[in-house]
Coordinates of C-alpha atoms in Angstrom, one line a residue:
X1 CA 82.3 89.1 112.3
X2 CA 83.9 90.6 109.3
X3 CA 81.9 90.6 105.7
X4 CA 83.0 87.6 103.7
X5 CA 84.2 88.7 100.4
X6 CA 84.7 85.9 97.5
X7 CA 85.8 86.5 93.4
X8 CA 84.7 84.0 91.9
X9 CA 87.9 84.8 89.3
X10 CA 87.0 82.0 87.0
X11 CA 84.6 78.5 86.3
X12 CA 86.9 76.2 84.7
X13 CA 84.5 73.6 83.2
X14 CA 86.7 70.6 82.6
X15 CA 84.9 69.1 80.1
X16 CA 86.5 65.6 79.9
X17 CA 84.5 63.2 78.5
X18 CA 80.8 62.2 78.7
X19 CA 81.0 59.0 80.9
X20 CA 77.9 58.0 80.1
X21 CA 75.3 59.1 78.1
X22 CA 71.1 57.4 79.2
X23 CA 68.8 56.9 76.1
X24 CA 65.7 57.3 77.9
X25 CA 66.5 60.4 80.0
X26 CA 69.3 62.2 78.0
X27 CA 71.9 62.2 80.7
X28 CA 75.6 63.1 80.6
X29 CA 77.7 62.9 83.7
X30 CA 80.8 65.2 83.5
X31 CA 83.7 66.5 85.7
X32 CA 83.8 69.8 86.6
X33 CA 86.7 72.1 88.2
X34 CA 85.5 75.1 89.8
X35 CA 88.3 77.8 91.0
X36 CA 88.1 81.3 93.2
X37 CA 89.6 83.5 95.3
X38 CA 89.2 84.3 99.1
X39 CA 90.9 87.6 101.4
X40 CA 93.7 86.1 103.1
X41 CA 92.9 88.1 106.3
X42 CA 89.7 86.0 106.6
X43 CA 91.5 82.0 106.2
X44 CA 92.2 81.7 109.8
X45 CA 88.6 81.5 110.8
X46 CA 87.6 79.8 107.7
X47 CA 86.0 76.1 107.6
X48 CA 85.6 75.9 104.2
X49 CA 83.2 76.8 100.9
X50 CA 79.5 75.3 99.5
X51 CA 79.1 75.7 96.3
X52 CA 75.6 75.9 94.6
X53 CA 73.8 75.3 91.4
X54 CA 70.5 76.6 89.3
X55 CA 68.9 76.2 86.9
X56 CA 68.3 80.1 85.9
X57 CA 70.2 83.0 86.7
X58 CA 69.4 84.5 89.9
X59 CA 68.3 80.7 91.6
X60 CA 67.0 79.5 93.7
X61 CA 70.3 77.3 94.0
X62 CA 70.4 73.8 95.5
X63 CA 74.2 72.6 97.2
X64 CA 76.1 70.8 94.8
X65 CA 79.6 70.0 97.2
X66 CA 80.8 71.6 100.2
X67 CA 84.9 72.4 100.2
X68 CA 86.7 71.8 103.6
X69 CA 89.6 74.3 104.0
X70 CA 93.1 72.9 104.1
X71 CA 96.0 74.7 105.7
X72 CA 98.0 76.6 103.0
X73 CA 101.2 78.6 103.2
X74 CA 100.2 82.3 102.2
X75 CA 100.0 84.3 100.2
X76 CA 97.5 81.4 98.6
X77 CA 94.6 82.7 98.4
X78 CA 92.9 80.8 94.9
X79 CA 91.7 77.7 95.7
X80 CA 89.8 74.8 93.1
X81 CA 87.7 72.2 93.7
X82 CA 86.4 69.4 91.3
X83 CA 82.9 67.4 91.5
X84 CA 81.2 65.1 89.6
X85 CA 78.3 66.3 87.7
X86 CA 74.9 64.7 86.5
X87 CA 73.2 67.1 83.3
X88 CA 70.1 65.7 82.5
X89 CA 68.1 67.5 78.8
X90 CA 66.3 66.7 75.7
X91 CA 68.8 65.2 73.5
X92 CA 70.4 67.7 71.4
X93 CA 70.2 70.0 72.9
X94 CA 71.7 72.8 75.5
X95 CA 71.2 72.9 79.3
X96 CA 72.3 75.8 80.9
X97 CA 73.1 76.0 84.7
X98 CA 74.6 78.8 86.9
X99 CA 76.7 79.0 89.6
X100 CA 77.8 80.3 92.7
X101 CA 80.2 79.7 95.9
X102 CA 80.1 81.0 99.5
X103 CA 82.2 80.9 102.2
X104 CA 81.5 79.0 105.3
X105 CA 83.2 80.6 108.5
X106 CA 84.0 77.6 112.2
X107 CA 80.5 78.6 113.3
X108 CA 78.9 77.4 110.7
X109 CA 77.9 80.7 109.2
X110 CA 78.1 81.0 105.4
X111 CA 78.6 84.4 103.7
X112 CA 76.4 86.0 101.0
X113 CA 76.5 84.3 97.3
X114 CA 79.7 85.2 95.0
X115 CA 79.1 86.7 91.7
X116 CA 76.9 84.1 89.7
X117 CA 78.5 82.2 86.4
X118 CA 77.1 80.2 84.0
X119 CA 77.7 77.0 81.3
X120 CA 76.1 75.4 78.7
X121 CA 76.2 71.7 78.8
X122 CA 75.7 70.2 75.2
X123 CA 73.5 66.6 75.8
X124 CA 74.9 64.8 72.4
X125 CA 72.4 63.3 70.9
X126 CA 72.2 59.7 71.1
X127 CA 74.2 57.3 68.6
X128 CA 72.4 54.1 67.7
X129 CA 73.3 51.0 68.9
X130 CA 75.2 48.9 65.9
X131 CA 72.8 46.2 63.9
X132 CA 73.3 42.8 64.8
X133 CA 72.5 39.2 63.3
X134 CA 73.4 40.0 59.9
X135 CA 72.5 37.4 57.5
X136 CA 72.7 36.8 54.0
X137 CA 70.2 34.6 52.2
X138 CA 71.3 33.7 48.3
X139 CA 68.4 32.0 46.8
X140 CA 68.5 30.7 42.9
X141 CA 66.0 31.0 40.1

C-alpha cells in the first residue's frame, strides 16, 4: 500500500462565538473548521480522515472527529471539516492545543500524523451576573 501523504495547508479556527461560558470550570465551547489537502491518486481507496488533538506539541493526541470521505469530482483534492469544541482553562487566561489529521485508507489502516498546528483559545474571564432587588429606603430626620 502506497505511503499516505497529507498537507495540512491550513487550520481555519472559526472562532464564532463562545456559546457558553461555565463559572466554576472556565469553559468555552467553540466551532472549529479544520481544512487540508490529500494526493488525488490515493482518493479511490480512501474511507476518510481522524483528526486529533493535544495538549502539547508533539502529543500524545486523543481523536477529536473522524471525517468520512465523500465522492468528489477531481481535481478536488482540499477537503474541510467543522466540529464542535469544548476548551476548558483558568479564566483569563490562554489554552493552547495542537493538532493533527491522518488519513484512514477501506481497511481501516490510518497513515502517519500530518504536520502538527497549533491555537490559542482565550477563556474570557467571567462577567458578573447583574445585581438584583434593588431597593431604595428614604428615611426622615
Amino acid at each position: 500500500m502506497k505511503k499516505v501523504f497529507i498537507g495540512f495547508v491550513m487550520l481555519a479556527v472559526l472562532l464564532l462565538f463562545p456559546v457558553y461560558t461555565n463559572a466554576a470550570s472556565g469553559a468555552v465551547a467553540q466551532t472549529m473548521t479544520f481544512s487540508w489537502e490529500q494526493v488525488e491518486a490515493e482518493l479511490y481507496d480512501l474511507a476518510g480522515w481522524v483528526l486529533y488533538s493535544a495538549d502539547a506539541a508533539g502529543g500524545p493526541y486523543t481523536k477529536v472527529i473522524e471525517v468520512p470521505f465523500t465522492a468528489v469530482v477531481p481535481p478536488v483534492t482540499t477537503f474541510e471539516a467543522s466540529a464542535p469544541f469544548n476548551i476548558t482553562g483558568t479564566t483569563g487566561t490562554t489554552v493552547n492545543k495542537y493538532f493533527v489529521v491522518t488519513a484512514k485508507n477501506k481497511d481501516g489502516v490510518e497513515s502517519e500524523y500530518s504536520n502538527e498546528v497549533n491555537h490559542g483559545f482565550v477563556i474570557p474571564s467571567l462577567i458578573p451576573s447583574k445585581p438584583f432587588n434593588l431597593i431604595i429606603k428614604i428615611t426622615t430626620n
